[in-house]
Coordinates of C-alpha atoms in Angstrom, one line a residue:
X1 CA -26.6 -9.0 -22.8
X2 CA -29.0 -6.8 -23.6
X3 CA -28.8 -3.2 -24.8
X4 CA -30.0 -1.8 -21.7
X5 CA -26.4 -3.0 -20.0
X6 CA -24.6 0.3 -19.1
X7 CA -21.8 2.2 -19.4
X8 CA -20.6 3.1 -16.2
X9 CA -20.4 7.3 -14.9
X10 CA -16.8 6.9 -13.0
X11 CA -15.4 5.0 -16.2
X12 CA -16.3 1.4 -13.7
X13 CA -17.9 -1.3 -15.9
X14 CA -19.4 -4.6 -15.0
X15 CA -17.3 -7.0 -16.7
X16 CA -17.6 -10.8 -16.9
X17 CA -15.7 -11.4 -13.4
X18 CA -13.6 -13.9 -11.9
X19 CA -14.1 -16.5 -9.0
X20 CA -11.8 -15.6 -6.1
X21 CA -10.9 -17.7 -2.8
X22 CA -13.2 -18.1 0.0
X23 CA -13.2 -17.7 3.6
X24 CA -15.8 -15.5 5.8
X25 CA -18.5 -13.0 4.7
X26 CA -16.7 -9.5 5.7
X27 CA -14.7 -7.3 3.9
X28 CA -11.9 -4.6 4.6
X29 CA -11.7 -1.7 2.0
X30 CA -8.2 0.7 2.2
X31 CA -6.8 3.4 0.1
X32 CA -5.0 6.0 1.5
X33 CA -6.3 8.0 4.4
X34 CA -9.7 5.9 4.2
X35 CA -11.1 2.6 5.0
X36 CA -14.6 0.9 4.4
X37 CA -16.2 -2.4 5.7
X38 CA -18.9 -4.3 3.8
X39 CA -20.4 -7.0 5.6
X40 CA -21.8 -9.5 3.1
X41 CA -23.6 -12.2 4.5
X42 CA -23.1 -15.5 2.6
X43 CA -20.4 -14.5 0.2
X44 CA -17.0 -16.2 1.9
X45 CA -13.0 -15.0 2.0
X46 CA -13.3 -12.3 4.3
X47 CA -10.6 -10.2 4.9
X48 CA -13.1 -8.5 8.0
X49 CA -13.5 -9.2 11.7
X50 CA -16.3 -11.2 12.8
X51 CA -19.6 -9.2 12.6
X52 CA -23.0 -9.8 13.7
X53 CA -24.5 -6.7 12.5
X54 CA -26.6 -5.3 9.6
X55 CA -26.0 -6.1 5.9
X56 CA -24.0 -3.6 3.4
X57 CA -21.4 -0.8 4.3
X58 CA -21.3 -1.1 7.8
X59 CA -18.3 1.3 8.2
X60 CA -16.5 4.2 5.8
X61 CA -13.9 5.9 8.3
X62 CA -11.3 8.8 7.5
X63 CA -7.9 7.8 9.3
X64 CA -4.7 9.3 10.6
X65 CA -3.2 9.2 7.1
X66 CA 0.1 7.1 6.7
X67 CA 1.5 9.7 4.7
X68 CA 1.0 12.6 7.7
X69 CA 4.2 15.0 7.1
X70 CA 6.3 14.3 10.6
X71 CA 5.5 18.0 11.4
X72 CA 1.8 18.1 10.8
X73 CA -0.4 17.1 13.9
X74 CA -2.4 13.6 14.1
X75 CA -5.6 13.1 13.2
X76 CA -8.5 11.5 15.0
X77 CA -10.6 9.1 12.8
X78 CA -13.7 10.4 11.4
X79 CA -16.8 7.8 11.0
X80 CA -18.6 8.8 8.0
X81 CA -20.8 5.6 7.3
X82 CA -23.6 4.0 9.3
X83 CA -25.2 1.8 6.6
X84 CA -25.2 1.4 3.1
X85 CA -27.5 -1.3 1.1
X86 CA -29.5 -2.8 -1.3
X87 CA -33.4 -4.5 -1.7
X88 CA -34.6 -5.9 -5.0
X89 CA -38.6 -6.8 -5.3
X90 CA -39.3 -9.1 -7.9
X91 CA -43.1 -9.3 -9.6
X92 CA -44.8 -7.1 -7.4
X93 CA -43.2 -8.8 -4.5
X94 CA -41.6 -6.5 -1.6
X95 CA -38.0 -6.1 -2.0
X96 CA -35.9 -8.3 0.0
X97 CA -32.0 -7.3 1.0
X98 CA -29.8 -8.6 -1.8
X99 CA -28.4 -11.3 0.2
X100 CA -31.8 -13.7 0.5
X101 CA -31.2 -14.2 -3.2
X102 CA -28.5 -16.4 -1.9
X103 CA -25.6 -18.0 -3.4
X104 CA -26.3 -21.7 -3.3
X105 CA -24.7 -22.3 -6.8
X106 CA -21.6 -21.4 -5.6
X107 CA -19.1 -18.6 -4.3
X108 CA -20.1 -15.5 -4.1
X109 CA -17.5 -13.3 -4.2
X110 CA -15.9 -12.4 -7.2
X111 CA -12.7 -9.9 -6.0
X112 CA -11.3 -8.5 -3.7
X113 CA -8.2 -6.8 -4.9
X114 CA -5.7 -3.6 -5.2
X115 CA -6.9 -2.3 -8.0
X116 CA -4.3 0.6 -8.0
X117 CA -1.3 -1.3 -6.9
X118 CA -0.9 0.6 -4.0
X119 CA -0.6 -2.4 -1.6
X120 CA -4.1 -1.7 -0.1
X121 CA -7.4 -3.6 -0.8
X122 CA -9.4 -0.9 -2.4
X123 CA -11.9 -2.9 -4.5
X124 CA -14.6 -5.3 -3.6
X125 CA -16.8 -7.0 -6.4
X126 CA -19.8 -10.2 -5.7
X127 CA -23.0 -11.7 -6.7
X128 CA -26.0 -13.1 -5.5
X129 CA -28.4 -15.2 -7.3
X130 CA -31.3 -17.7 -7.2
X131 CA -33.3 -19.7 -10.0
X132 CA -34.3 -16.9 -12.3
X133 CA -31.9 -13.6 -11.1
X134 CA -28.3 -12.7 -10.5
X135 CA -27.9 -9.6 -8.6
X136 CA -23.8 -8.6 -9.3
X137 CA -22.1 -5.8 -6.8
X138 CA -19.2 -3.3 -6.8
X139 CA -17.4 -0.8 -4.0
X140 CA -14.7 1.0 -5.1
X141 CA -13.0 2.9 -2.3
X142 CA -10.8 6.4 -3.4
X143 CA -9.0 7.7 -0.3
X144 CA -7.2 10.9 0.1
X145 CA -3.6 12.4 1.4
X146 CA -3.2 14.2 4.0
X147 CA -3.8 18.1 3.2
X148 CA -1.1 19.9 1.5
X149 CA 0.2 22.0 4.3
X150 CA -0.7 25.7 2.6
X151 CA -4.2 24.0 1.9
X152 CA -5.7 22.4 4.8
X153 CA -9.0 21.1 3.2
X154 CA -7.0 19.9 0.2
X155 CA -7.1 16.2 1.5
X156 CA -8.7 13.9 4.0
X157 CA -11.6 13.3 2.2
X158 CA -13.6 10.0 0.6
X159 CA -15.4 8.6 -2.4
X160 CA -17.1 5.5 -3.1
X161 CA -18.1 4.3 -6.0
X162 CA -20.6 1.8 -6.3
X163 CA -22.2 -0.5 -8.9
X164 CA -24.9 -2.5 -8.8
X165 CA -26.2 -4.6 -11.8
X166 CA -29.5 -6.8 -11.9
X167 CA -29.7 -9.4 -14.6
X168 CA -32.5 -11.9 -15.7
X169 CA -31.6 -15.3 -16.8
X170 CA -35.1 -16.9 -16.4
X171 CA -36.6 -17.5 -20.0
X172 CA -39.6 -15.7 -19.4
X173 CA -40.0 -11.4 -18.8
X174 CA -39.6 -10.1 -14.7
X175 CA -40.3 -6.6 -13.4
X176 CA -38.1 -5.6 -10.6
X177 CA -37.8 -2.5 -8.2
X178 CA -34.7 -2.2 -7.5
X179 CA -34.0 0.2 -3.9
X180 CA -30.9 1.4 -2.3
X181 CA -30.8 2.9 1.2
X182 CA -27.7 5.1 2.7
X183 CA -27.6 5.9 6.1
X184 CA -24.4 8.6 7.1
X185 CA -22.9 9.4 10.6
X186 CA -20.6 12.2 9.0
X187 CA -18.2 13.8 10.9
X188 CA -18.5 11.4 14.3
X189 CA -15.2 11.9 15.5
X190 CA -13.3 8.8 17.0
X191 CA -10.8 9.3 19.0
X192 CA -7.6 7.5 18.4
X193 CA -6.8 6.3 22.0
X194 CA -10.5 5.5 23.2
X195 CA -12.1 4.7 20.1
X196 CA -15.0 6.9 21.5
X197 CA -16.9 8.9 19.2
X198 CA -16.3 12.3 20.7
X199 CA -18.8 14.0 18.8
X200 CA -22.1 12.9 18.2
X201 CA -22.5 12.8 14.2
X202 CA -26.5 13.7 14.2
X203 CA -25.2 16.9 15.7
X204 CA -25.9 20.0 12.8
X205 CA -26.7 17.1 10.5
X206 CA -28.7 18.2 7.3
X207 CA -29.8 17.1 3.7
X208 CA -31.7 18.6 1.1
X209 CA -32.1 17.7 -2.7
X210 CA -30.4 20.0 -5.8
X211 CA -30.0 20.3 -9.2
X212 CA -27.9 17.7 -11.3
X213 CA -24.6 18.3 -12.1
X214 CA -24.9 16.8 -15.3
X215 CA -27.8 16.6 -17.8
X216 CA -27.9 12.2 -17.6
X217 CA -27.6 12.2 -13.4
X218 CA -30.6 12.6 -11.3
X219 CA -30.8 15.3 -8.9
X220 CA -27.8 14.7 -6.5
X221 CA -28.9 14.9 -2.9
X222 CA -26.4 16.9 -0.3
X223 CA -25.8 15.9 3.2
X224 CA -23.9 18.2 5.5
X225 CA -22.5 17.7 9.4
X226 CA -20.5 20.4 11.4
X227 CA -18.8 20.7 14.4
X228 CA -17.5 24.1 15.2
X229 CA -13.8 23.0 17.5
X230 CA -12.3 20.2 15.4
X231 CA -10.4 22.5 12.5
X232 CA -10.4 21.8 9.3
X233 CA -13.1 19.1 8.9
X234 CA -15.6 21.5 10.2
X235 CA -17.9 21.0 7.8
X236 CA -18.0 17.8 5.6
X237 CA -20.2 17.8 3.0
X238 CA -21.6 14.2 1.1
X239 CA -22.6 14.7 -2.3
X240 CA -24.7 11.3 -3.5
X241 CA -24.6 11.0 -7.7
X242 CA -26.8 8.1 -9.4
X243 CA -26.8 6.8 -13.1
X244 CA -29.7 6.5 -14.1
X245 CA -31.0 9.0 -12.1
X246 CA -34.0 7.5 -10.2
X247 CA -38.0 7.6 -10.9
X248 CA -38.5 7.9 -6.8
X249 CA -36.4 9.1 -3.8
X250 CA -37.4 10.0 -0.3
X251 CA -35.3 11.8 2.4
X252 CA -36.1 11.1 6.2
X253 CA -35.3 12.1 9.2
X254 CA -35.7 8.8 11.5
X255 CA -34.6 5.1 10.6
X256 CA -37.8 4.4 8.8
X257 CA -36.9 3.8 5.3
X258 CA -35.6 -0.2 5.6
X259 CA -38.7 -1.6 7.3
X260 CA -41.0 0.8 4.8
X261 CA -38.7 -0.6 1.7
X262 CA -39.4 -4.2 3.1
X263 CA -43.1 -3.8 3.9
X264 CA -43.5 -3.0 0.0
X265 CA -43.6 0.8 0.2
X266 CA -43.0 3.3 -3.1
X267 CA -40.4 6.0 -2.3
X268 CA -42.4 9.1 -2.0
X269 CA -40.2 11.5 -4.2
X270 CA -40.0 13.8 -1.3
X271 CA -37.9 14.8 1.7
X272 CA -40.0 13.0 4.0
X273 CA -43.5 11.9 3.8
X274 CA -44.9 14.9 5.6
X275 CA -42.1 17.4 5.1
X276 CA -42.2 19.8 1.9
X277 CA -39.1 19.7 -0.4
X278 CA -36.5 21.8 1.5
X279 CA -33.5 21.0 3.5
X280 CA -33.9 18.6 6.4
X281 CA -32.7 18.2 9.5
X282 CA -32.7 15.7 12.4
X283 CA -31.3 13.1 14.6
X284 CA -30.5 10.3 11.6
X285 CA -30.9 11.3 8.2
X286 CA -31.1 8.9 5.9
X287 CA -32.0 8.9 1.9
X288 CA -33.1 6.2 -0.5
X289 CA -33.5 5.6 -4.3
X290 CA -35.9 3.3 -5.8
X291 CA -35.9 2.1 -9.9
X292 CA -38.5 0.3 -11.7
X293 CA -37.7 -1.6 -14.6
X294 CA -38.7 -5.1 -16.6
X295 CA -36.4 -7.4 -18.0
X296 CA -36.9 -10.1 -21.0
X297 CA -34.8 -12.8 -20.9
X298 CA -31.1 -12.2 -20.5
X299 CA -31.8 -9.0 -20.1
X300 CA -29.9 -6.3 -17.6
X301 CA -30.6 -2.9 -16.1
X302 CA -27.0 -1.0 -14.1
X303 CA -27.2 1.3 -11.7
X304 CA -23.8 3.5 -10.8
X305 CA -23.7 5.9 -7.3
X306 CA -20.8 8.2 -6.6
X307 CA -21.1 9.1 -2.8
X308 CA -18.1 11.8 -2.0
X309 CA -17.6 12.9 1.1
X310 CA -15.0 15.9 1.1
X311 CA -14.5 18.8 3.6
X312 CA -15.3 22.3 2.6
X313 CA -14.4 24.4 0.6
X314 CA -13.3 21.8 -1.8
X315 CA -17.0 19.8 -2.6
X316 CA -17.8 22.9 -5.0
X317 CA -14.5 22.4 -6.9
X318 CA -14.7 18.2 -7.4
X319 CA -18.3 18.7 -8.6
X320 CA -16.7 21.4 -11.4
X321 CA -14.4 18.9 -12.1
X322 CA -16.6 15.7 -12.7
X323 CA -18.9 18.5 -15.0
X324 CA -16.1 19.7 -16.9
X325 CA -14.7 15.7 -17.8
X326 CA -17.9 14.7 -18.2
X327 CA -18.2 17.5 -21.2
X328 CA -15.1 17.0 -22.6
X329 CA -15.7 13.1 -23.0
X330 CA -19.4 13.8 -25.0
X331 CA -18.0 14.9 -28.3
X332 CA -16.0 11.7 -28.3
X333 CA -18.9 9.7 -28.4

């Protein structure tokens, strides 16, 4: 491989993976209070019910924890996901969603497994491929307890972590741009008898760019929803992470960025094509990230995200947290 092949933020590496049954091409993701579905079109043993809809992470929910104390009141489920994907443009070509790529020489799907023995399905690893590229993909799903009782933001949060690794095994040089698009409903409360959202999740919904948390991350991006009656997940707060950090991003406020991705566009590296850089707000935000890079033969270019989605007050304290590990792992190296 070649010496472009990353190290991994979150400690999550792309190894040399496994085949792993088959079945359909939809995926259930668990860990504690929070679930995820990835629809995958193509790659078979699905765990998922049938789904017709868009490629990618279709769903990232906060539940009525299992572990809810007998004297602590339920919780309706919070949708935090709308869509979350990937396009890859090869030669000058507009990027295409990863799944045309196709999997023709065989099964996708590489795991789908516990990865902390909890009982749960909390990881999700596949590939697609055709005659000159395999595009190889991770979701890690990190749920949360419910809140310690003399804490009540202390829990019911999510993270996923997500990989994404693009390698050329043509025999001849390929220039790619690599794009990936997230699309949050955070906060759109479900009630647990309906299954109605309650609140609408574009309600007080806003993103803006800030400064990186680290010296070898891009500048993360922040999205924020409230909703001033439902307690303690009043605000929620997304904070998006990227290694490398990427040449061009845009932020929107409309569902525009998948049919400009697909129509060949550049990310403009602001807010929104006509906004200037400050926070944004509208009916469905949305954020992409686009990379530019050539490979030579058996060559290989990573990208890692960290998208956590915690209530406030607590965002401030992870981010301390994932700066102070991240400076007590450099002398090491």
């Amino acid at each position: 491989m070649s010496p472009r092949f990353m190290t991994l933020l979150i400690a999550v590496v792309i190894p040399a993976w496994p085949c792993a049954p088959v079945g359909a091409d939809g995926f259930n993701l668990e860990d504690k209070a929070s679930s995820a579905f990835v629809n995958a079109p193509g790659i078979t043993g699905a765990t998922g019910f049938p789904y017709e809809g868009p490629s990618g992470n279709t769903s990232l929910r906060r539940n009525d924890p299992e572990d809810r104390p007998p004297d602590r009141p339920r919780k309706d489920y919070i949708e935090d996901m709308e869509r979350q994907w990937y396009w890859l443009g090869v030669d000058g070509d507009a990027a295409r969603p990863i799944e045309d790529f196709g999997t023709s020489a065989g099964t996708g799907l590489l795991a789908h497994e516990d990865l902390d023995l909890d009982g749960d399905l909390d990881r999700l690893q596949f590939q697609y491929f055709d005659d000159n590229t395999l595009i190889r993909v991770q979701y890690r799903l990190i749920g949360s307890a419910y809140p310690h009782p003399h804490n009540i933001r202390s829990g019911f949060a999510n993270t996923m972590l997500r990989t994404i690794g693009v390698i050329n095994f043509d025999d001849v040089k390929h220039a790619y741009g690599l794009y990936t698009m997230t699309d949050l409903a955070l906060t759109g409360i479900v009630d647990t008898v309906t299954g109605e959202i309650t609140h609408d999740p574009t309600l007080g919904e806003r993103i803006a760019t800030g400064p990186a948390v680290v010296p070898i991350v891009h500048e993360r991006i922040v999205q924020s929803d409230w909703h001033p009656a439902a307690g303690e997940i009043s605000n929620a707060v997304t904070t998006y992470l990227s290694s490398p950090g990427a040449p061009h991003y845009m932020l929107v406020s409309d569902d525009s960025l998948v049919p400009f991705i697909e129509a060949g566009g550049t990310l403009t590296d602001n807010p929104s094509v006509l906004d200037p850089k400050i926070p944004n707000t509208g009916e469905d935000m949305q954020f992409a990230l686009q990379w530019d890079f050539k490979l030579d033969p058996g060559g290989s270019f990573v990208i890692t995200e960290s998208l956590m989605i915690i209530p406030e007050p607590t965002t401030l304290s992870m981010l301390l947290i994932l700066t102070a590990t991240r400076r007590r792992r450099r002398p090491r190296r």
